[in-house]
Amino acid sequence: MPNVASRELPIEQRQIATPFLWQPTFEQEQTLKKDFEDVLDQVSMGNVEQVDARLGEILQVRPKAANSKALTDAIGTDGSTIKTLRKSFYLRPQFAKQCLQQQFSYLSPT
């Protein structure tokens, strides 16, 4: 569900756009799959600490926690349990923007 907002806008001035179900193209799906598998490869090799937003073409991994004290268990490079920041998958902003532009261009009268 897209929303029009920025940190500068008060909550009452933010807008919710028309919800839609996004379906990736074949090429987008393949890129998402590759990005996801690249992250899984790094995590399975114990390199969870090296996984960051630089990895991935359209899918990125970023810290999920609001602060650096929210840690979770993970497997380190030597196979031992380590504490690390929680991480989540996010679409890169430029890619999300392209998806929104494509979706809403279909709704525009020609």
mmCIF file with all atom_site columns, C-alpha atoms in Angstrom:
data_model
loop_
_atom_site.group_PDB
_atom_site.id
_atom_site.type_symbol
_atom_site.label_atom_id
_atom_site.label_alt_id
_atom_site.label_comp_id
_atom_site.label_asym_id
_atom_site.label_entity_id
_atom_site.label_seq_id
_atom_site.pdbx_PDB_ins_code
_atom_site.Cartn_x
_atom_site.Cartn_y
_atom_site.Cartn_z
_atom_site.occupancy
_atom_site.B_iso_or_equiv
_atom_site.pdbx_formal_charge
_atom_site.auth_seq_id
_atom_site.auth_comp_id
_atom_site.auth_asym_id
_atom_site.auth_atom_id
_atom_site.pdbx_PDB_model_num
ATOM 1   C CA . MET A 1 1   ? 0.000  0.000   0.000   1.00 0.00 ? 1   MET A CA 1
ATOM 2   C CA . PRO A 1 2   ? 1.891  3.089   -1.181  1.00 0.00 ? 2   PRO A CA 1
ATOM 3   C CA . ASN A 1 3   ? 1.856  6.186   0.934   1.00 0.00 ? 3   ASN A CA 1
ATOM 4   C CA . VAL A 1 4   ? 2.931  9.718   0.146   1.00 0.00 ? 4   VAL A CA 1
ATOM 5   C CA . ALA A 1 5   ? 4.984  10.908  3.052   1.00 0.00 ? 5   ALA A CA 1
ATOM 6   C CA . SER A 1 6   ? 8.211  12.427  4.159   1.00 0.00 ? 6   SER A CA 1
ATOM 7   C CA . ARG A 1 7   ? 9.620  12.975  7.598   1.00 0.00 ? 7   ARG A CA 1
ATOM 8   C CA . GLU A 1 8   ? 8.884  16.681  7.270   1.00 0.00 ? 8   GLU A CA 1
ATOM 9   C CA . LEU A 1 9   ? 5.148  16.149  6.677   1.00 0.00 ? 9   LEU A CA 1
ATOM 10  C CA . PRO A 1 10  ? 2.902  15.980  9.727   1.00 0.00 ? 10  PRO A CA 1
ATOM 11  C CA . ILE A 1 11  ? 1.000  12.693  9.941   1.00 0.00 ? 11  ILE A CA 1
ATOM 12  C CA . GLU A 1 12  ? -2.343 14.340  9.148   1.00 0.00 ? 12  GLU A CA 1
ATOM 13  C CA . GLN A 1 13  ? -0.956 15.589  5.802   1.00 0.00 ? 13  GLN A CA 1
ATOM 14  C CA . ARG A 1 14  ? 0.333  12.203  4.650   1.00 0.00 ? 14  ARG A CA 1
ATOM 15  C CA . GLN A 1 15  ? -1.680 10.365  2.003   1.00 0.00 ? 15  GLN A CA 1
ATOM 16  C CA . ILE A 1 16  ? -2.361 6.733   1.237   1.00 0.00 ? 16  ILE A CA 1
ATOM 17  C CA . ALA A 1 17  ? -2.413 5.916   -2.463  1.00 0.00 ? 17  ALA A CA 1
ATOM 18  C CA . THR A 1 18  ? -4.491 3.245   -4.152  1.00 0.00 ? 18  THR A CA 1
ATOM 19  C CA . PRO A 1 19  ? -3.417 -0.197  -2.897  1.00 0.00 ? 19  PRO A CA 1
ATOM 20  C CA . PHE A 1 20  ? -2.428 -2.758  -5.515  1.00 0.00 ? 20  PHE A CA 1
ATOM 21  C CA . LEU A 1 21  ? -0.982 -6.234  -5.720  1.00 0.00 ? 21  LEU A CA 1
ATOM 22  C CA . TRP A 1 22  ? 2.440  -6.029  -7.316  1.00 0.00 ? 22  TRP A CA 1
ATOM 23  C CA . GLN A 1 23  ? 3.618  -8.900  -9.464  1.00 0.00 ? 23  GLN A CA 1
ATOM 24  C CA . PRO A 1 24  ? 7.228  -8.848  -10.636 1.00 0.00 ? 24  PRO A CA 1
ATOM 25  C CA . THR A 1 25  ? 8.120  -9.373  -14.252 1.00 0.00 ? 25  THR A CA 1
ATOM 26  C CA . PHE A 1 26  ? 10.095 -12.500 -15.083 1.00 0.00 ? 26  PHE A CA 1
ATOM 27  C CA . GLU A 1 27  ? 13.325 -10.464 -15.113 1.00 0.00 ? 27  GLU A CA 1
ATOM 28  C CA . GLN A 1 28  ? 12.530 -8.790  -11.795 1.00 0.00 ? 28  GLN A CA 1
ATOM 29  C CA . GLU A 1 29  ? 11.707 -12.146 -10.241 1.00 0.00 ? 29  GLU A CA 1
ATOM 30  C CA . GLN A 1 30  ? 15.018 -13.590 -11.421 1.00 0.00 ? 30  GLN A CA 1
ATOM 31  C CA . THR A 1 31  ? 16.925 -10.611 -10.002 1.00 0.00 ? 31  THR A CA 1
ATOM 32  C CA . LEU A 1 32  ? 15.074 -10.868 -6.684  1.00 0.00 ? 32  LEU A CA 1
ATOM 33  C CA . LYS A 1 33  ? 15.867 -14.583 -6.538  1.00 0.00 ? 33  LYS A CA 1
ATOM 34  C CA . LYS A 1 34  ? 19.555 -13.964 -7.223  1.00 0.00 ? 34  LYS A CA 1
ATOM 35  C CA . ASP A 1 35  ? 19.739 -11.186 -4.620  1.00 0.00 ? 35  ASP A CA 1
ATOM 36  C CA . PHE A 1 36  ? 18.014 -13.406 -2.031  1.00 0.00 ? 36  PHE A CA 1
ATOM 37  C CA . GLU A 1 37  ? 20.248 -16.393 -2.779  1.00 0.00 ? 37  GLU A CA 1
ATOM 38  C CA . ASP A 1 38  ? 23.384 -14.222 -2.555  1.00 0.00 ? 38  ASP A CA 1
ATOM 39  C CA . VAL A 1 39  ? 22.337 -13.143 0.950   1.00 0.00 ? 39  VAL A CA 1
ATOM 40  C CA . LEU A 1 40  ? 21.533 -16.733 1.969   1.00 0.00 ? 40  LEU A CA 1
ATOM 41  C CA . ASP A 1 41  ? 24.926 -17.873 0.690   1.00 0.00 ? 41  ASP A CA 1
ATOM 42  C CA . GLN A 1 42  ? 26.691 -15.280 2.839   1.00 0.00 ? 42  GLN A CA 1
ATOM 43  C CA . VAL A 1 43  ? 24.628 -16.132 5.923   1.00 0.00 ? 43  VAL A CA 1
ATOM 44  C CA . SER A 1 44  ? 25.137 -19.888 5.462   1.00 0.00 ? 44  SER A CA 1
ATOM 45  C CA . MET A 1 45  ? 28.911 -19.326 5.271   1.00 0.00 ? 45  MET A CA 1
ATOM 46  C CA . GLY A 1 46  ? 28.798 -17.476 8.589   1.00 0.00 ? 46  GLY A CA 1
ATOM 47  C CA . ASN A 1 47  ? 29.299 -14.052 7.033   1.00 0.00 ? 47  ASN A CA 1
ATOM 48  C CA . VAL A 1 48  ? 26.129 -12.517 8.481   1.00 0.00 ? 48  VAL A CA 1
ATOM 49  C CA . GLU A 1 49  ? 28.121 -9.540  9.787   1.00 0.00 ? 49  GLU A CA 1
ATOM 50  C CA . GLN A 1 50  ? 29.239 -8.689  6.234   1.00 0.00 ? 50  GLN A CA 1
ATOM 51  C CA . VAL A 1 51  ? 25.694 -8.702  4.838   1.00 0.00 ? 51  VAL A CA 1
ATOM 52  C CA . ASP A 1 52  ? 24.605 -5.102  4.413   1.00 0.00 ? 52  ASP A CA 1
ATOM 53  C CA . ALA A 1 53  ? 22.739 -2.753  2.077   1.00 0.00 ? 53  ALA A CA 1
ATOM 54  C CA . ARG A 1 54  ? 25.506 -2.847  -0.547  1.00 0.00 ? 54  ARG A CA 1
ATOM 55  C CA . LEU A 1 55  ? 24.642 -6.442  -1.444  1.00 0.00 ? 55  LEU A CA 1
ATOM 56  C CA . GLY A 1 56  ? 21.866 -6.952  -3.989  1.00 0.00 ? 56  GLY A CA 1
ATOM 57  C CA . GLU A 1 57  ? 20.735 -5.209  -7.130  1.00 0.00 ? 57  GLU A CA 1
ATOM 58  C CA . ILE A 1 58  ? 17.100 -4.555  -6.167  1.00 0.00 ? 58  ILE A CA 1
ATOM 59  C CA . LEU A 1 59  ? 16.793 -6.335  -2.835  1.00 0.00 ? 59  LEU A CA 1
ATOM 60  C CA . GLN A 1 60  ? 18.851 -5.079  0.065   1.00 0.00 ? 60  GLN A CA 1
ATOM 61  C CA . VAL A 1 61  ? 19.348 -6.095  3.674   1.00 0.00 ? 61  VAL A CA 1
ATOM 62  C CA . ARG A 1 62  ? 19.257 -3.407  6.318   1.00 0.00 ? 62  ARG A CA 1
ATOM 63  C CA . PRO A 1 63  ? 19.199 -3.380  10.102  1.00 0.00 ? 63  PRO A CA 1
ATOM 64  C CA . LYS A 1 64  ? 15.681 -3.898  11.422  1.00 0.00 ? 64  LYS A CA 1
ATOM 65  C CA . ALA A 1 65  ? 16.135 -2.807  15.001  1.00 0.00 ? 65  ALA A CA 1
ATOM 66  C CA . ALA A 1 66  ? 15.472 0.721   16.160  1.00 0.00 ? 66  ALA A CA 1
ATOM 67  C CA . ASN A 1 67  ? 18.738 0.669   18.083  1.00 0.00 ? 67  ASN A CA 1
ATOM 68  C CA . SER A 1 68  ? 21.968 -1.290  18.262  1.00 0.00 ? 68  SER A CA 1
ATOM 69  C CA . LYS A 1 69  ? 20.963 -3.062  21.497  1.00 0.00 ? 69  LYS A CA 1
ATOM 70  C CA . ALA A 1 70  ? 18.370 -5.322  19.818  1.00 0.00 ? 70  ALA A CA 1
ATOM 71  C CA . LEU A 1 71  ? 20.532 -8.311  18.934  1.00 0.00 ? 71  LEU A CA 1
ATOM 72  C CA . THR A 1 72  ? 19.754 -11.832 17.772  1.00 0.00 ? 72  THR A CA 1
ATOM 73  C CA . ASP A 1 73  ? 21.713 -15.072 17.572  1.00 0.00 ? 73  ASP A CA 1
ATOM 74  C CA . ALA A 1 74  ? 23.478 -16.039 14.361  1.00 0.00 ? 74  ALA A CA 1
ATOM 75  C CA . ILE A 1 75  ? 26.237 -18.395 13.285  1.00 0.00 ? 75  ILE A CA 1
ATOM 76  C CA . GLY A 1 76  ? 29.684 -16.836 12.898  1.00 0.00 ? 76  GLY A CA 1
ATOM 77  C CA . THR A 1 77  ? 32.455 -17.740 10.455  1.00 0.00 ? 77  THR A CA 1
ATOM 78  C CA . ASP A 1 78  ? 33.915 -20.306 12.866  1.00 0.00 ? 78  ASP A CA 1
ATOM 79  C CA . GLY A 1 79  ? 30.523 -21.975 13.437  1.00 0.00 ? 79  GLY A CA 1
ATOM 80  C CA . SER A 1 80  ? 29.982 -20.550 16.902  1.00 0.00 ? 80  SER A CA 1
ATOM 81  C CA . THR A 1 81  ? 26.926 -18.592 17.977  1.00 0.00 ? 81  THR A CA 1
ATOM 82  C CA . ILE A 1 82  ? 27.360 -14.827 17.780  1.00 0.00 ? 82  ILE A CA 1
ATOM 83  C CA . LYS A 1 83  ? 25.133 -11.864 18.546  1.00 0.00 ? 83  LYS A CA 1
ATOM 84  C CA . THR A 1 84  ? 24.269 -9.613  15.625  1.00 0.00 ? 84  THR A CA 1
ATOM 85  C CA . LEU A 1 85  ? 21.797 -6.920  14.665  1.00 0.00 ? 85  LEU A CA 1
ATOM 86  C CA . ARG A 1 86  ? 18.428 -8.060  13.366  1.00 0.00 ? 86  ARG A CA 1
ATOM 87  C CA . LYS A 1 87  ? 18.181 -7.531  9.626   1.00 0.00 ? 87  LYS A CA 1
ATOM 88  C CA . SER A 1 88  ? 15.325 -7.355  7.136   1.00 0.00 ? 88  SER A CA 1
ATOM 89  C CA . PHE A 1 89  ? 14.899 -7.398  3.390   1.00 0.00 ? 89  PHE A CA 1
ATOM 90  C CA . TYR A 1 90  ? 13.822 -4.191  1.673   1.00 0.00 ? 90  TYR A CA 1
ATOM 91  C CA . LEU A 1 91  ? 13.353 -3.208  -1.941  1.00 0.00 ? 91  LEU A CA 1
ATOM 92  C CA . ARG A 1 92  ? 15.802 -0.537  -3.033  1.00 0.00 ? 92  ARG A CA 1
ATOM 93  C CA . PRO A 1 93  ? 14.016 2.839   -3.132  1.00 0.00 ? 93  PRO A CA 1
ATOM 94  C CA . GLN A 1 94  ? 14.789 3.417   -6.819  1.00 0.00 ? 94  GLN A CA 1
ATOM 95  C CA . PHE A 1 95  ? 13.337 0.022   -7.718  1.00 0.00 ? 95  PHE A CA 1
ATOM 96  C CA . ALA A 1 96  ? 10.219 0.616   -5.597  1.00 0.00 ? 96  ALA A CA 1
ATOM 97  C CA . LYS A 1 97  ? 9.804  3.985   -7.318  1.00 0.00 ? 97  LYS A CA 1
ATOM 98  C CA . GLN A 1 98  ? 9.984  2.312   -10.746 1.00 0.00 ? 98  GLN A CA 1
ATOM 99  C CA . CYS A 1 99  ? 7.347  -0.237  -9.698  1.00 0.00 ? 99  CYS A CA 1
ATOM 100 C CA . LEU A 1 100 ? 5.032  2.526   -8.487  1.00 0.00 ? 100 LEU A CA 1
ATOM 101 C CA . GLN A 1 101 ? 5.536  4.577   -11.642 1.00 0.00 ? 101 GLN A CA 1
ATOM 102 C CA . GLN A 1 102 ? 4.805  1.550   -13.786 1.00 0.00 ? 102 GLN A CA 1
ATOM 103 C CA . GLN A 1 103 ? 1.691  0.628   -11.800 1.00 0.00 ? 103 GLN A CA 1
ATOM 104 C CA . PHE A 1 104 ? 0.205  4.102   -11.762 1.00 0.00 ? 104 PHE A CA 1
ATOM 105 C CA . SER A 1 105 ? 1.043  4.834   -15.396 1.00 0.00 ? 105 SER A CA 1
ATOM 106 C CA . TYR A 1 106 ? -1.424 2.036   -16.236 1.00 0.00 ? 106 TYR A CA 1
ATOM 107 C CA . LEU A 1 107 ? -4.109 3.916   -14.327 1.00 0.00 ? 107 LEU A CA 1
ATOM 108 C CA . SER A 1 108 ? -3.488 7.209   -16.125 1.00 0.00 ? 108 SER A CA 1
ATOM 109 C CA . PRO A 1 109 ? -5.770 8.046   -19.045 1.00 0.00 ? 109 PRO A CA 1
ATOM 110 C CA . THR A 1 110 ? -3.953 8.300   -22.377 1.00 0.00 ? 110 THR A CA 1
#
